[in-house]
């Protein structure tokens, strides 16, 4: 039986052109591959028989080339181990580019940045079980390109979960699975631009990354003020030309306040009256502690709100799994935009998440993490009350971060002190819209980010960088008047 060339072992690309003679060309190509590091020390080379068949050479030619390179010290050959690149053969280092690694002392020792959960708590065992069940039950078409909206199994499970947990009116046909929130927002930016929307209002405080994604779509981003009741949605009616608004109604990021019911109603009234769209970022709606859950804004008017969610806070951002629940009028346009640029997250990851939710593992994980994060929140509040009673903590009824109010003008100094302590920290100023008026100095503390073993050290470092209590203003001296009336 004739053996197929496709059954031979390791693939090895070699350019043997430019040399006189087959053996000389092969030796030059192998030396160059080793010299440049493309073949690392210890790499096992194909057998002479396999490489000869691959290159269309005689086996003796390859064997002779190997033998000569062994003699030169480029390769080694041992019985039972095959032919390998010699360990002492170091790749040539570029003389034109020097890469310097950052000093170890410059890396943060502790991390209290917002935006990430405790990655060490990812439910590996339960996720693996769900992945095995999902893979065993996966239909053959799961390995094809499929629907740009994503796997119907996940969309169906999500529709039920979002209705139950977040009050979202969802139909699987109107759900789009995306590679995280960023892709969903980029798609909406492209669709809005094609709809001739030019201005999208954004909250005075929010992630600059989200503003950049919309700006890259060619949209202008007027600033919607934020106060202690959330975004001032009553001002939307006076913002001429605005066709959509990006909001965080359940838990304003980063100030941490929920949108007041009157302002929720005002936002929906504006959308109905103008035909505008509300882009609802429900980034951590599952985590609440001292209040009743605030349902999704989408429940008030599913035809005016695009509900955007993700697993980045509840599970891990590395999964790159998010979704949007769209008004019916947008489904075709968003599918067209997504089908052109990207065919979604891995189908197997989608099927795994569907199984993870359907089995109840997702609910159990969220409840467990809610308790864990609440303990951290309580420890943060207690430590500040003991060691820095002059600072006020806000935005703590829900979510994975808190806002620590600072005396006016002290935020820059606190951030410099944090860098000196090796503490990664963000100030409220970082999240302010360029057109928003500076209102207050504060730190945004991401208490979900550290692992359990790092949490105590991060909390201690935070307390050390907070500014001291301001000295009280001296009372004016009261003089003695000795004159006469």
Short mmCIF file of N, CA and C in Angstrom, two decimals, residues 136-201:
data_model
loop_
_atom_site.label_atom_id
_atom_site.label_comp_id
_atom_site.label_asym_id
_atom_site.label_seq_id
_atom_site.Cartn_x
_atom_site.Cartn_y
_atom_site.Cartn_z
N UNK A 136 -20.96 17.00 24.43
CA UNK A 136 -21.57 15.70 24.14
C UNK A 136 -22.89 15.85 23.41
N UNK A 137 -23.64 16.91 23.74
CA UNK A 137 -24.98 17.09 23.15
C UNK A 137 -24.99 18.01 21.94
N UNK A 138 -23.82 18.58 21.60
CA UNK A 138 -23.79 19.58 20.52
C UNK A 138 -24.20 18.97 19.19
N UNK A 139 -25.12 19.60 18.47
CA UNK A 139 -25.47 19.11 17.13
C UNK A 139 -24.34 19.38 16.16
N UNK A 140 -24.35 18.68 15.04
CA UNK A 140 -23.27 18.84 14.06
C UNK A 140 -23.17 20.28 13.56
N UNK A 141 -24.30 20.97 13.42
CA UNK A 141 -24.24 22.32 12.85
C UNK A 141 -23.61 23.33 13.80
N UNK A 142 -23.37 22.93 15.06
CA UNK A 142 -22.70 23.84 15.99
C UNK A 142 -21.27 24.13 15.57
N UNK A 143 -20.70 23.28 14.73
CA UNK A 143 -19.31 23.45 14.30
C UNK A 143 -19.21 24.21 12.98
N UNK A 144 -20.35 24.70 12.48
CA UNK A 144 -20.35 25.52 11.27
C UNK A 144 -20.37 27.00 11.62
N UNK A 145 -20.63 27.84 10.61
CA UNK A 145 -20.64 29.29 10.83
C UNK A 145 -21.90 29.72 11.59
N UNK A 146 -23.05 29.21 11.21
CA UNK A 146 -24.25 29.46 11.98
C UNK A 146 -24.83 30.85 11.84
N UNK A 147 -25.76 31.14 12.72
CA UNK A 147 -26.51 32.40 12.74
C UNK A 147 -25.64 33.49 13.36
N UNK A 148 -25.53 34.67 12.74
CA UNK A 148 -24.73 35.74 13.34
C UNK A 148 -25.26 36.18 14.70
N UNK A 149 -26.50 35.87 15.02
CA UNK A 149 -27.03 36.21 16.34
C UNK A 149 -26.47 35.29 17.42
N UNK A 150 -25.88 34.16 17.04
CA UNK A 150 -25.35 33.23 18.03
C UNK A 150 -26.20 31.99 18.14
N UNK A 151 -25.75 31.05 18.95
CA UNK A 151 -26.44 29.78 19.09
C UNK A 151 -27.83 29.97 19.72
N UNK A 152 -28.81 29.33 19.11
CA UNK A 152 -30.18 29.47 19.58
C UNK A 152 -30.34 28.89 20.98
N UNK A 153 -29.54 27.87 21.33
CA UNK A 153 -29.62 27.31 22.67
C UNK A 153 -29.33 28.36 23.73
N UNK A 154 -28.29 29.17 23.51
CA UNK A 154 -27.94 30.20 24.48
C UNK A 154 -28.96 31.33 24.46
N UNK A 155 -29.41 31.71 23.28
CA UNK A 155 -30.39 32.80 23.20
C UNK A 155 -31.70 32.42 23.90
N UNK A 156 -32.08 31.16 23.79
CA UNK A 156 -33.31 30.71 24.45
C UNK A 156 -33.18 30.73 25.96
N UNK A 157 -32.06 30.21 26.45
CA UNK A 157 -31.83 30.20 27.90
C UNK A 157 -31.70 31.62 28.44
N UNK A 158 -31.02 32.49 27.70
CA UNK A 158 -30.86 33.87 28.14
C UNK A 158 -32.19 34.60 28.22
N UNK A 159 -33.07 34.35 27.25
CA UNK A 159 -34.37 35.01 27.27
C UNK A 159 -35.10 34.69 28.57
N UNK A 160 -35.07 33.43 28.99
CA UNK A 160 -35.72 33.04 30.24
C UNK A 160 -35.02 33.65 31.45
N UNK A 161 -33.67 33.60 31.46
CA UNK A 161 -32.93 34.11 32.61
C UNK A 161 -33.12 35.62 32.77
N UNK A 162 -33.00 36.38 31.67
CA UNK A 162 -33.11 37.83 31.76
C UNK A 162 -34.51 38.26 32.18
N UNK A 163 -35.52 37.53 31.72
CA UNK A 163 -36.89 37.84 32.14
C UNK A 163 -37.05 37.60 33.63
N UNK A 164 -36.50 36.51 34.12
CA UNK A 164 -36.64 36.14 35.53
C UNK A 164 -35.81 37.02 36.45
N UNK A 165 -34.55 37.26 36.08
CA UNK A 165 -33.61 37.92 36.98
C UNK A 165 -33.54 39.43 36.81
N UNK A 166 -33.82 39.93 35.59
CA UNK A 166 -33.64 41.36 35.34
C UNK A 166 -34.90 42.06 34.83
N UNK A 167 -35.98 41.32 34.66
CA UNK A 167 -37.22 41.94 34.20
C UNK A 167 -37.18 42.38 32.75
N UNK A 168 -36.36 41.72 31.96
CA UNK A 168 -36.23 42.06 30.53
C UNK A 168 -37.27 41.29 29.73
N UNK A 169 -37.94 41.99 28.82
CA UNK A 169 -38.85 41.33 27.88
C UNK A 169 -38.02 40.90 26.68
N UNK A 170 -37.74 39.61 26.58
CA UNK A 170 -36.80 39.11 25.58
C UNK A 170 -37.40 37.96 24.81
N UNK A 171 -37.12 37.95 23.53
CA UNK A 171 -37.46 36.83 22.66
C UNK A 171 -36.15 36.34 22.06
N UNK A 172 -35.92 35.04 21.97
CA UNK A 172 -34.64 34.56 21.43
C UNK A 172 -34.32 35.13 20.06
N UNK A 173 -35.32 35.43 19.26
CA UNK A 173 -35.07 35.98 17.92
C UNK A 173 -34.53 37.40 17.98
N UNK A 174 -34.68 38.06 19.12
CA UNK A 174 -34.24 39.45 19.25
C UNK A 174 -33.01 39.59 20.13
N UNK A 175 -32.36 38.48 20.41
CA UNK A 175 -31.12 38.49 21.19
C UNK A 175 -29.93 38.25 20.27
N UNK A 176 -28.88 39.03 20.47
CA UNK A 176 -27.62 38.88 19.72
C UNK A 176 -26.52 38.54 20.71
N UNK A 177 -25.80 37.45 20.47
CA UNK A 177 -24.64 37.09 21.28
C UNK A 177 -23.41 37.79 20.70
N UNK A 178 -22.65 38.45 21.56
CA UNK A 178 -21.50 39.22 21.11
C UNK A 178 -20.25 38.81 21.89
N UNK A 179 -19.12 39.19 21.36
CA UNK A 179 -17.84 38.93 22.04
C UNK A 179 -17.60 40.04 23.07
N UNK A 180 -18.48 40.11 24.06
CA UNK A 180 -18.36 41.10 25.11
C UNK A 180 -19.12 42.37 24.80
N UNK A 181 -19.18 43.26 25.81
CA UNK A 181 -19.92 44.51 25.68
C UNK A 181 -19.34 45.41 24.59
N UNK A 182 -18.01 45.41 24.48
CA UNK A 182 -17.37 46.32 23.52
C UNK A 182 -17.84 46.04 22.10
N UNK A 183 -17.94 44.78 21.72
CA UNK A 183 -18.39 44.48 20.36
C UNK A 183 -19.84 44.89 20.17
N UNK A 184 -20.67 44.67 21.19
CA UNK A 184 -22.07 45.07 21.08
C UNK A 184 -22.19 46.57 20.87
N UNK A 185 -21.41 47.34 21.64
CA UNK A 185 -21.48 48.79 21.51
C UNK A 185 -20.94 49.25 20.16
N UNK A 186 -19.89 48.61 19.68
CA UNK A 186 -19.36 48.96 18.37
C UNK A 186 -20.39 48.70 17.27
N UNK A 187 -21.07 47.57 17.36
CA UNK A 187 -22.11 47.27 16.38
C UNK A 187 -23.22 48.31 16.43
N UNK A 188 -23.64 48.70 17.62
CA UNK A 188 -24.69 49.70 17.73
C UNK A 188 -24.21 51.05 17.19
N UNK A 189 -22.94 51.37 17.41
CA UNK A 189 -22.41 52.61 16.84
C UNK A 189 -22.49 52.61 15.32
N UNK A 190 -22.13 51.49 14.72
CA UNK A 190 -22.18 51.40 13.25
C UNK A 190 -23.62 51.50 12.75
N UNK A 191 -24.55 50.82 13.44
CA UNK A 191 -25.96 50.85 13.02
C UNK A 191 -26.53 52.26 13.17
N UNK A 192 -26.22 52.93 14.27
CA UNK A 192 -26.72 54.29 14.48
C UNK A 192 -26.19 55.23 13.41
N UNK A 193 -24.94 55.07 13.06
CA UNK A 193 -24.35 55.93 12.03
C UNK A 193 -25.06 55.72 10.69
N UNK A 194 -25.33 54.46 10.36
CA UNK A 194 -26.04 54.17 9.10
C UNK A 194 -27.46 54.69 9.12
N UNK A 195 -28.02 54.84 10.32
CA UNK A 195 -29.37 55.40 10.46
C UNK A 195 -29.33 56.93 10.46
N UNK A 196 -28.19 57.49 10.19
CA UNK A 196 -27.99 58.94 10.12
C UNK A 196 -28.10 59.63 11.48
N UNK A 197 -27.89 58.85 12.53
CA UNK A 197 -27.76 59.46 13.85
C UNK A 197 -26.36 60.08 13.93
N UNK A 198 -26.29 61.29 14.42
CA UNK A 198 -25.00 61.97 14.52
C UNK A 198 -24.56 62.18 15.96
N UNK A 199 -25.52 62.33 16.87
CA UNK A 199 -25.19 62.61 18.27
C UNK A 199 -25.75 61.53 19.17
N UNK A 200 -24.91 60.97 20.05
CA UNK A 200 -25.33 60.03 21.08
C UNK A 200 -24.93 60.62 22.42
N UNK A 201 -25.90 60.92 23.26
CA UNK A 201 -25.60 61.47 24.58
C UNK A 201 -24.98 60.39 25.47
#
